[in-house]
Coordinates of C-alpha atoms in Angstrom, one line a residue:
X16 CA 7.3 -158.1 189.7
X17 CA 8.1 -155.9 192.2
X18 CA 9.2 -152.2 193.1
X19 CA 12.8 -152.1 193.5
X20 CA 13.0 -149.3 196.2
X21 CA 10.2 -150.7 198.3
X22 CA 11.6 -154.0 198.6
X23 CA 15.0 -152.4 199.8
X24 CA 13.2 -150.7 202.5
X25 CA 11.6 -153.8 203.4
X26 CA 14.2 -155.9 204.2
X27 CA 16.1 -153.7 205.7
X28 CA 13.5 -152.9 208.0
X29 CA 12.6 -156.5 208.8
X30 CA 16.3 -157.5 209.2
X31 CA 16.5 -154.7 211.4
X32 CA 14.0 -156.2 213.5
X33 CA 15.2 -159.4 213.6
X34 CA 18.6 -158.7 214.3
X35 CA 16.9 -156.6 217.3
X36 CA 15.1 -159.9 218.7
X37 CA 18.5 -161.8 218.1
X38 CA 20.6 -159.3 220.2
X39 CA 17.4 -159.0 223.0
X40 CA 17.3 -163.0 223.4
X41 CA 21.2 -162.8 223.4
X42 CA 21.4 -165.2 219.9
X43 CA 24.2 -164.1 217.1
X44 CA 22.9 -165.1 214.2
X45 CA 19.8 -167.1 212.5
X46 CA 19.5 -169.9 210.0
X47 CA 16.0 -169.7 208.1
X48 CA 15.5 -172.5 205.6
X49 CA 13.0 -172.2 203.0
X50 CA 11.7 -176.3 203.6
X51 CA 12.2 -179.3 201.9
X52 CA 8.8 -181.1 199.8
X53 CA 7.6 -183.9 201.1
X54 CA 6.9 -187.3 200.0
X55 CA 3.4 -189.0 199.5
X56 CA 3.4 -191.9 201.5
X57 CA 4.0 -195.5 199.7
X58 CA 4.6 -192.7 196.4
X59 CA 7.5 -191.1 194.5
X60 CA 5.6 -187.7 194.1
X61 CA 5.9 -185.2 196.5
X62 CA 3.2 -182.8 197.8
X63 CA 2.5 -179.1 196.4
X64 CA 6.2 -177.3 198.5
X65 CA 5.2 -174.1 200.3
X66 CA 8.3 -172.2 201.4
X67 CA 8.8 -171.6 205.2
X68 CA 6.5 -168.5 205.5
X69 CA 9.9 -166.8 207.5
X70 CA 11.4 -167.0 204.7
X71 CA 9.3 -165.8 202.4
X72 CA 9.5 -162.6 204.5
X73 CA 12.5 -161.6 203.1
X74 CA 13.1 -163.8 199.7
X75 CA 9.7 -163.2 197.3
X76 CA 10.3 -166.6 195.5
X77 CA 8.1 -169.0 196.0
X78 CA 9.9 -172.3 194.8
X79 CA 13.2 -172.1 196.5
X80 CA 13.6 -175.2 198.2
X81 CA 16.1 -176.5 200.6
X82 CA 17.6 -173.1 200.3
X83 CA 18.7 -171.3 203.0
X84 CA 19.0 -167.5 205.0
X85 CA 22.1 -167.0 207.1
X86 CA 22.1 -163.8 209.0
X87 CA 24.2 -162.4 211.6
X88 CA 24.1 -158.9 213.0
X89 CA 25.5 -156.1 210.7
X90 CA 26.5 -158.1 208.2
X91 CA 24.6 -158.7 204.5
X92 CA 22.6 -161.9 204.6
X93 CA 23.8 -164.5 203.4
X94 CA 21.2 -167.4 200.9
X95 CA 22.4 -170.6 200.4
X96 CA 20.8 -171.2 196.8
X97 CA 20.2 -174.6 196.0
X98 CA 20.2 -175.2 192.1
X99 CA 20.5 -178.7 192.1
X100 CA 22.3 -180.2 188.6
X101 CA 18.8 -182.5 187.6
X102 CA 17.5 -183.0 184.1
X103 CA 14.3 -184.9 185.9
X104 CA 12.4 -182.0 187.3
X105 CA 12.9 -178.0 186.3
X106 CA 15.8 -176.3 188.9
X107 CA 15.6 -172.7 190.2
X108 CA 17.0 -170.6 187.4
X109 CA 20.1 -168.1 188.8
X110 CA 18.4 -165.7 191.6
X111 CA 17.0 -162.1 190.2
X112 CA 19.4 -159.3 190.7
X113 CA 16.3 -157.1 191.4
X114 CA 16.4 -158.4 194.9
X115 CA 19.3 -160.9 195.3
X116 CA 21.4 -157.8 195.4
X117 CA 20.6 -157.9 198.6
X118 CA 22.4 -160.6 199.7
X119 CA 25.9 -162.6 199.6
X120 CA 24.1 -165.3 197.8
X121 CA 26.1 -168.7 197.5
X122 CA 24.5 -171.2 194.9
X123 CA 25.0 -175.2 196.2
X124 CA 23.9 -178.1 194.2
X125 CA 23.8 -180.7 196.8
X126 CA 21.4 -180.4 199.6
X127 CA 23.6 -180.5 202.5
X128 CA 26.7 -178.7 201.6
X129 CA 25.4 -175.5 203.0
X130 CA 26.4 -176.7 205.9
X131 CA 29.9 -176.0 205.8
X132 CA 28.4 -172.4 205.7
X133 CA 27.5 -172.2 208.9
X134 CA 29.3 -170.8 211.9
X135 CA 31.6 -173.1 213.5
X136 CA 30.3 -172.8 216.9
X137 CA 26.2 -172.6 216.7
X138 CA 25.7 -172.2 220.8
X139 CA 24.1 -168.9 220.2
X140 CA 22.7 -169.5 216.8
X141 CA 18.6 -170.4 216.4
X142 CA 17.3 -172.3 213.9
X143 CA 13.7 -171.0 212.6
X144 CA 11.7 -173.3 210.5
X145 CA 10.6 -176.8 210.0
X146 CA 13.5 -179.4 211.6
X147 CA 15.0 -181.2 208.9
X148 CA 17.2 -184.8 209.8
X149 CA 20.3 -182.9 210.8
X150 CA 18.9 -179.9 212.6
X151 CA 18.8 -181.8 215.8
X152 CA 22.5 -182.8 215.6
X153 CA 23.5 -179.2 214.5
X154 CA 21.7 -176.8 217.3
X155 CA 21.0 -177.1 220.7
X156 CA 17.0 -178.5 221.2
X157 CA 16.4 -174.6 223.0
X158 CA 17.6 -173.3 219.8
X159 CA 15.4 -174.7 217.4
X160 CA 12.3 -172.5 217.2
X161 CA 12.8 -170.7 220.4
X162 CA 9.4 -169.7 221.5
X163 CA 10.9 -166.0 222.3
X164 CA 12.1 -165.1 219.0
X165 CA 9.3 -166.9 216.9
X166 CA 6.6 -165.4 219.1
X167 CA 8.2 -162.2 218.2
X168 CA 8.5 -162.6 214.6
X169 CA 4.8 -163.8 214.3
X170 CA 3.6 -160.1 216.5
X171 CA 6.0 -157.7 214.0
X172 CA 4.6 -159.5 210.9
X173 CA 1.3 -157.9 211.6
X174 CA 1.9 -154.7 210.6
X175 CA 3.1 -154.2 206.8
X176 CA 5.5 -152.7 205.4
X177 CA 4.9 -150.5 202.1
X178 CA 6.2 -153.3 199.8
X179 CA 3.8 -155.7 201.5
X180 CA 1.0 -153.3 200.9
X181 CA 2.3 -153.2 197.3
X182 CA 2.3 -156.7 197.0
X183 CA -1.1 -157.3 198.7
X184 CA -3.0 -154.8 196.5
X185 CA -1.9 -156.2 193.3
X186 CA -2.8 -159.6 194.2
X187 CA -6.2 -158.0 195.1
X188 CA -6.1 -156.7 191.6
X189 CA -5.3 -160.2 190.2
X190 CA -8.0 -162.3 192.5
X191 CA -10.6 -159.5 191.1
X192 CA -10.0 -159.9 187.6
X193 CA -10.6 -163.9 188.4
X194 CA -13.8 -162.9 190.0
X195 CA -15.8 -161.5 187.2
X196 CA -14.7 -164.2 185.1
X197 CA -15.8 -166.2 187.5
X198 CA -19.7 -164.4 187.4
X199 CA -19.7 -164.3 183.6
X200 CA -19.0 -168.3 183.6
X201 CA -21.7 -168.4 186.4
X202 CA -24.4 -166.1 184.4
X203 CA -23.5 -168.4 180.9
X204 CA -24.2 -171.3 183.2
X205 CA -21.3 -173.3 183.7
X206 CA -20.6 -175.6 186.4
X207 CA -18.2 -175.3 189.3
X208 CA -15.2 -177.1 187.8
X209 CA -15.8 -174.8 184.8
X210 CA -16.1 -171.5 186.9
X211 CA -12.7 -172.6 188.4
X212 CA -11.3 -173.1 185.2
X213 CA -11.9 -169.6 184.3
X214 CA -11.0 -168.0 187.4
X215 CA -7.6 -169.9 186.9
X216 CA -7.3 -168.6 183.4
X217 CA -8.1 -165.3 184.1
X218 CA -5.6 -165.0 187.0
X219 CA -2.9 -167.2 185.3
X220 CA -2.1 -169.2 188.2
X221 CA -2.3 -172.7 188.7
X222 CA -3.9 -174.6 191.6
X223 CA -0.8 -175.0 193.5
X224 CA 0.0 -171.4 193.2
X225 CA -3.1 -170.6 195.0
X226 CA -3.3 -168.9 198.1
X227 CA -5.8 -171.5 199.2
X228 CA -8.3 -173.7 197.3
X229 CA -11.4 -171.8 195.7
X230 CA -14.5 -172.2 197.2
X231 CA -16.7 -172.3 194.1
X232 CA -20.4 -173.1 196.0
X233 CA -23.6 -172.9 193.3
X234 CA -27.0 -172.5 195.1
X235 CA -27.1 -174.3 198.6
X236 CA -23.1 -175.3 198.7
X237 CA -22.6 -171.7 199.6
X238 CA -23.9 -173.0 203.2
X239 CA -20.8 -175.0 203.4
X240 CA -18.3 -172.5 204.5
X241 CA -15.3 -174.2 203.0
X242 CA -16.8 -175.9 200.3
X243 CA -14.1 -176.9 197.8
X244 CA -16.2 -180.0 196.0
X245 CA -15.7 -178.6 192.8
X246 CA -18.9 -180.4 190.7
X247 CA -18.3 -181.4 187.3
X248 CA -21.9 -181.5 186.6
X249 CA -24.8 -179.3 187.0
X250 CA -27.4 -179.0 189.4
X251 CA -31.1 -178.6 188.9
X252 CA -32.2 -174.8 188.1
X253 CA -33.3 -174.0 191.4
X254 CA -30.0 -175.1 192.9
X255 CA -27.9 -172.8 190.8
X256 CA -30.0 -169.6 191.0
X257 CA -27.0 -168.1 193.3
X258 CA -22.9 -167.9 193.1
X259 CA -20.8 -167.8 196.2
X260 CA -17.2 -167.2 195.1
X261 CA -14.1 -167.3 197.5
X262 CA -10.6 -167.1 196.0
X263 CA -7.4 -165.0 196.2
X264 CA -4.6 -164.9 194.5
X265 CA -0.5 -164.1 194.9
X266 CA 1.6 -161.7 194.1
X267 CA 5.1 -162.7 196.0
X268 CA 3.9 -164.7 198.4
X269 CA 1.6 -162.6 199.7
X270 CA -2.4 -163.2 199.3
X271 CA -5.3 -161.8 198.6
X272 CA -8.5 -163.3 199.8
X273 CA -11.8 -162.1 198.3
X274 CA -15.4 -163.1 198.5
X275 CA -18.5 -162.8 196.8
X276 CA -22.0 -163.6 195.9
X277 CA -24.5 -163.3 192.9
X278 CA -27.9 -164.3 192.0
X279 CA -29.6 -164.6 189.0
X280 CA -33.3 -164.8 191.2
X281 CA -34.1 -161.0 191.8
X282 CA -35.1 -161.2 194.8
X283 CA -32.5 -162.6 196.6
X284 CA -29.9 -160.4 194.9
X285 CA -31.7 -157.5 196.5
X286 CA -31.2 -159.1 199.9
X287 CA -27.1 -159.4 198.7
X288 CA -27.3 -155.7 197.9
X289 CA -28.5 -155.0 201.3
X290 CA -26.1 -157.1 203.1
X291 CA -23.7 -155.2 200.4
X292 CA -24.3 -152.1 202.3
X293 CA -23.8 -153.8 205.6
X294 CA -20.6 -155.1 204.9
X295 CA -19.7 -151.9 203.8
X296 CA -21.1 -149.9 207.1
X297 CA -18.6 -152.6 208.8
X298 CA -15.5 -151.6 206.9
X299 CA -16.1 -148.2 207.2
X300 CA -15.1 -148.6 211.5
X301 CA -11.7 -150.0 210.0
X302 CA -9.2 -147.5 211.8
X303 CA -6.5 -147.7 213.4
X304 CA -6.9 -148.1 218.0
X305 CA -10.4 -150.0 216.9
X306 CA -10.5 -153.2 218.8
X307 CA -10.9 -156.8 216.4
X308 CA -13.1 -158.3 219.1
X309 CA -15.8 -155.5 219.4
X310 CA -16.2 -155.1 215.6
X311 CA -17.1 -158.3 215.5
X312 CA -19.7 -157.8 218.0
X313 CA -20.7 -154.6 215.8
X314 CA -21.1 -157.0 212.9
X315 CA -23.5 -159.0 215.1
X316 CA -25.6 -156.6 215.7
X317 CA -26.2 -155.2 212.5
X318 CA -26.8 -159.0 211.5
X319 CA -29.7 -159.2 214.0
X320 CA -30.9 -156.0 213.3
X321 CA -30.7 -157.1 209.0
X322 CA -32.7 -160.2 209.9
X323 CA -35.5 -158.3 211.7
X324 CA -35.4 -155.5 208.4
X325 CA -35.7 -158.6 206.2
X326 CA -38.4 -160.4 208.3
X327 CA -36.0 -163.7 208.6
X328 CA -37.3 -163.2 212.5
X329 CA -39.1 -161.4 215.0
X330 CA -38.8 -159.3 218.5
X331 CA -35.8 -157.0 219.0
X332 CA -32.2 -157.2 218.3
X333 CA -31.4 -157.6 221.4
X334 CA -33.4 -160.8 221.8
X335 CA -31.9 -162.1 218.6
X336 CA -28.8 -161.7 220.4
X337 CA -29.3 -162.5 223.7
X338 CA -30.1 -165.6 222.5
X339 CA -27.3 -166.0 220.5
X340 CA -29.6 -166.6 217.4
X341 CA -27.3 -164.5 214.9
X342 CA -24.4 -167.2 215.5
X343 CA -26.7 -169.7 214.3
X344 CA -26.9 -167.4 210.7
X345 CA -23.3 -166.4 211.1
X346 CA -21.2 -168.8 213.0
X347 CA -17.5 -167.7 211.9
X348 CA -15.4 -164.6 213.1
X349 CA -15.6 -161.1 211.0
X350 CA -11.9 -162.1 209.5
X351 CA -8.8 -162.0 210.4
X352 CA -5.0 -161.1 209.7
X353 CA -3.7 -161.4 206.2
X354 CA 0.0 -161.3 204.7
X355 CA 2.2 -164.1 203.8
X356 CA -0.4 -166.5 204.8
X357 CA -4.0 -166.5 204.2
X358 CA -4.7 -166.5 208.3
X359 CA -1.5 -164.8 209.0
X360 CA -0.3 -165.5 212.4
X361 CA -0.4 -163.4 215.8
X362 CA -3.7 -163.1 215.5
X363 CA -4.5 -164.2 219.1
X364 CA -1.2 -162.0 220.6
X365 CA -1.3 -159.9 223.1
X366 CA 2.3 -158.8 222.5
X367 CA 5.9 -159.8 221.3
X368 CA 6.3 -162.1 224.0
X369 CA 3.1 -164.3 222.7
X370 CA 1.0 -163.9 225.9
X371 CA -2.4 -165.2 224.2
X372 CA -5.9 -162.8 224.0
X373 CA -8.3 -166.2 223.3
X374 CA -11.7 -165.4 221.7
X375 CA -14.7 -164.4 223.5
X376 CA -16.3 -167.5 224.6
X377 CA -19.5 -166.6 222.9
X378 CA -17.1 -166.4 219.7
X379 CA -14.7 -169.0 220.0
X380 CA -14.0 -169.0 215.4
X381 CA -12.6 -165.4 215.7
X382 CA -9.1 -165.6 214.3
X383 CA -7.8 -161.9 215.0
X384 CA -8.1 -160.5 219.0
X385 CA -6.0 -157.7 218.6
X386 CA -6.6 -154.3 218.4
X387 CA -5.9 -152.6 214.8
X388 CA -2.8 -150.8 214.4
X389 CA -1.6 -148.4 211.5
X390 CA -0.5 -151.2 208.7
X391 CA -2.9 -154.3 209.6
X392 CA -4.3 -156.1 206.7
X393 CA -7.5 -157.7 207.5
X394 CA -10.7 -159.4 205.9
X395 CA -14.0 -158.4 206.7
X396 CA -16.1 -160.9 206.0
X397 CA -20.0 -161.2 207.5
X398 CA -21.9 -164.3 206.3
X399 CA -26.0 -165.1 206.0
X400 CA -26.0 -168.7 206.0
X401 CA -28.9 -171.4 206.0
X402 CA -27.1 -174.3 207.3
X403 CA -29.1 -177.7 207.9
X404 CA -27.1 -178.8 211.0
X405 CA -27.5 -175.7 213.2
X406 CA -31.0 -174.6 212.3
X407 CA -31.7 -177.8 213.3
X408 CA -30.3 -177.4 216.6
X409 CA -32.0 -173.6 217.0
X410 CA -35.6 -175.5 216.1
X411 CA -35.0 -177.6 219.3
X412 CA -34.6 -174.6 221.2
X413 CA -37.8 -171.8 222.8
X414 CA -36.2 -168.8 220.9
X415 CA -37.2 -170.8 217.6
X416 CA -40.8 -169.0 218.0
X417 CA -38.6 -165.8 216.6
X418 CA -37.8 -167.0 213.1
X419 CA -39.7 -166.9 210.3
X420 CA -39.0 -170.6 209.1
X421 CA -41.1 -169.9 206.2
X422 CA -38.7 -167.8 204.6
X423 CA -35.8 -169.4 205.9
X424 CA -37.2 -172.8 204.3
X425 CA -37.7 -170.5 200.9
X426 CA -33.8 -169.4 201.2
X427 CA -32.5 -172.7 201.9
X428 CA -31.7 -173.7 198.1
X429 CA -29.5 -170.2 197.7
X430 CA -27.1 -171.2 200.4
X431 CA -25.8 -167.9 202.1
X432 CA -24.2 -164.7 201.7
X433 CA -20.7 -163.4 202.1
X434 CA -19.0 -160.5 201.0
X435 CA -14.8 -160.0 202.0
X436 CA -13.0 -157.4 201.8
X437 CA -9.3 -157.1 202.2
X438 CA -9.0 -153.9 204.2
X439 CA -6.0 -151.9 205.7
X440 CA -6.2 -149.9 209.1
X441 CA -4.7 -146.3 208.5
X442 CA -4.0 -143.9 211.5
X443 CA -7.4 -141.9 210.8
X444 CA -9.5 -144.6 208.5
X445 CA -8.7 -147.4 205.9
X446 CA -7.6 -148.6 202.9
X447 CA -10.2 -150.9 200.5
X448 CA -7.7 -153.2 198.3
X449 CA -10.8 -155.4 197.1
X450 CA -13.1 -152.8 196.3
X451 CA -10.4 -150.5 194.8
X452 CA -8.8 -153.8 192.7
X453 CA -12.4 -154.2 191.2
X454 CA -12.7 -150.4 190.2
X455 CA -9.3 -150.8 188.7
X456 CA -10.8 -153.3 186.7
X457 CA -14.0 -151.2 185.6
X458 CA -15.8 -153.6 187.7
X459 CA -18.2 -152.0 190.6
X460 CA -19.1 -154.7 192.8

C-alpha cells in the first residue's frame, strides 16, 4: 500500500527529528504508545480505536493497539507489538516486512509486559501520548507530554514528507472516486443514507475507517456546516434540487478531505460554477511565503465582490465588508492544515516552541495562522451559505438595507455552496491533489 523507498526516507527523516528535540530538551529516549480503546460507559463494547496520531507518524497501521514505539538516539526503534492470543475479537496479524523492517519489533501478548522493555532508569525518558493507569507510576509528571517536545512535534508535522504527499494524493484519489458515486446516487434520486452507502462502496471503507463522518446535506441541510443527519427518507422535490457532499478518505492514516456541490435546478448550478471559478482564483495564490490569515481575507473579498456580481446585495465591496456582511454568508475559516488528522495540529504556531498566532478577531473559526511553507497540505474551502440563525441576526441590523432578501429567500431551500480542495504549497506555486484525483478518474469537476 505503499512505496517502499519513500517510506524509508520518511522515517528516517522524522526520527531524525525527533531524536534532535530529544537531545535539545536533554531527554534519552521516547515511549509513543499507539492507545488503548475505550469502554462505553455501563457497556461491554468499546468505541471506534484511533491510534495515537504520534504514532501513526511513523507506523502506517491503523489498528495496532496498546502497541508501543521505543526509541533512543542512534539506535533502530524499537515496537512493542501486541498480538494478543483471543479467539473473541480478530488480532493484529504478524507486522508487514514492507515497513517493519524498520524496526527491532518485539511481539507481546499481554498488555503490560512491554514494560520490562523499557529502560531501567526512565529520569530522562518522555512519555508522548494518552496516560494509561501505569504511566503515572512509571515517568516523572514533567515527563509525560512535555509541552517542549510535543509543541515541537505538532510545528515539524506541518510540512510533509514525500511519502506523506504520496499517501495524501491517493487518498484524494480514493475520496474522488466516492464522490461521483456519490452525484450519480444524488442525480438517480436517492436519499442521504443511500448516497452514503455508495460513497462507502465506492471507496471500500467502512464508517469507522473514515477520516471523519460524511456530511451528506440534500437541499437546505447544506446550511448546516457539519450536517451528518444522514435521512433515511426523502424530502419534498424542492428540498432536494441541490447536493452538498463532504467526505475524505485514508490511505495510511493520512486523509483526504474533499467538498462539493451539485444542482439539478439550472440556475443555481450556474451560480456553483461561478463560485467554481472563485475557488479556483483562491487556489491559484497557494505558494509557498503566502500568509494563511490574509488569504483568507482574499477569499472575503472576492465573496463580497461574488454577492454584488450575483445581485445577493447592493453598494460596494467594501461596504459589504466593512460591515462584516460576508461572515454572515461565510462564517468559517478558508481551511486549514491536513495530514494524519483531518485538522492537523500547529495550525495556530508561531514556531517549535508553540508560542500561539490566535485568529484575527474578526475571524476567530480560522484553524491555520501560519504562513505557507514548501510541503504544507491545506484545504481551501469558501462557503455561500443561507443560514436561518445568522440572517436573522443581519435583518436586525442597518446594513440589512444591502441585501437583496428576495433572492436570498429564493436560495434558502438549496442550502449553500462549498467547494474544497486539498492543495500543497510548492516553492513557486501549488499542487491540486483534489482536482488532479478527479481527472485521474476521468471526472472534471
Amino acid at each position: 500500500m505503499f512505496d517502499k523507498e519513500l517510506f524509508h526516507t520518511h522515517l528516517n527523516l522524522r526520527l531524525q527529528q525527533l531524536t534532535e528535540i530529544l537531545t535539545q530538551q536533554q531527554y534519552a529516549g521516547i515511549v509513543i504508545p499507539s492507545g488503548r480503546p475505550h469502554r462505553v460507559y455501563l457497556d461491554d463494547n468499546d468505541y471506534t480505536f484511533k491510534p495515537n496520531f504520534h504514532f501513526s507518524l511513523f507506523i502506517p497501521e491503523q489498528s495496532l493497539p496498546a502497541s508501543y514505539l521505543l526509541i533512543r538516539a542512534g539506535e533502530k526503534p524499537q515496537l512493542i507489538y501486541y498480538q494478543p492470543a483471543d479467539y473473541w475479537h480478530v488480532v493484529p496479524g504478524d507486522p508487514d516486512p514492507e515497513w517493519a523492517q524498520n524496526f527491532e519489533v518485539i511481539v507481546v501478548s499481554e498488555t503490560d509486559t512491554w514494560q520490562k522493555h523499557l529502560a531501567k532508569d526512565l529520569a530522562d525518558w518522555v512519555w508522548v501520548g494518552e496516560p494509561e493507569a501505569s504511566t503515572s507510576e512509571l515517568f516523572a509528571a514533567t515527563n509525560i507530554n512535555p509541552s517542549a517536545v510535543v509543541h515541537a512535534l505538532h510545528y515539524e508535522r506541518a510540512i510533509k514528507t514525500d511519502y506523506e504527499l504520496d499517501c495524501l494524493a491517493r487518498a484524494n484519489i480514493i475520496a474522488a472516486r466516492g464522490h461521483m458515486a456519490a452525484y450519480q446516487a444524488f442525480i438517480s434520486g436517492a436519499t442521504e443514507l443511500e448516497i452514503h452507502l455508495e460513497y462507502l462502496n465506492a471507496t471500500q471503507h467502512t464508517e469507522q475507517e473514515l477520516p471523519y463522518n460524511n456530511i451528506i446535506a440534500l437541499g437546505p441541510h447544506g446550511a448546516v456546516l457539519h450536517y451528518t443527519e444522514l435521512q433515511k427518507s426523502l424530502p419534498d422535490m424542492q428540498d432536494r434540487q441541490s447536493f452538498l457532499i463532504d467526505a475524505g478518505a485514508k490511505v495510511n492514516n493520512y486523509c483526504s478531505d474533499i467538498t462539493r456541490t451539485w444542482s439539478i435546478n439550472n440556475e443555481f448550478s450556474e451560480l456553483i460554477a461561478d463560485f467554481d471559478i472563485l475557488q479556483l482564483n483562491i487556489v491559484k495564490e497557494v505558494r509557498a511565503g503566502v500568509s494563511f490569515v490574509e488569504l483568507h481575507r482574499l477569499t472575503h473579498q472576492y465573496i463580497a465582490q461574488f454577492m454584488l456580481d450575483h445581485d445577493l446585495a447592493t453598494g460596494s465591496s467594501e461596504q459589504l465588508l466593512d460591515a462584516g456582511i460576508t461572515a454572515t454568508f461565510y462564517p468559517h475559516g478558508l481551511g486549514h492544515l491536513l495530514g494524519l488528522q483531518v485538522h492537523d495540529i500547529g495550525g495556530h504556531q508561531s514556531n517549535a516552541a508553540g508560542d500561539i498566532q490566535a485568529p484575527p478577531a474578526e475571524h476567530p473559526f480560522l484553524r491555520l495562522t501560519r504562513t505557507l511553507e514548501p510541503g504544507f497540505c491545506v484545504t481551501i474551502e469558501p462557503g455561500l451559505y443561507f443560514i436561518d440563525l445568522l440572517l436573522d441576526k443581519l435583518k436586525q441590523r442597518p446594513e440589512a438595507n444591502l441585501i437583496n432578501w428576495k433572492l436570498i429567500q429564493a436560495l434558502k431551500p438549496f442550502g449553500g455552496i462549498r467547494i474544497e480542495d486539498d492543495v500543497v504549497a510548492t516553492e513557486f506555486g501549488h499542487i491540486n491533489l483534489s482536482r488532479q484525483a478527479f481527472q485521474n478518474i476521468g471526472a472534471n469537476v
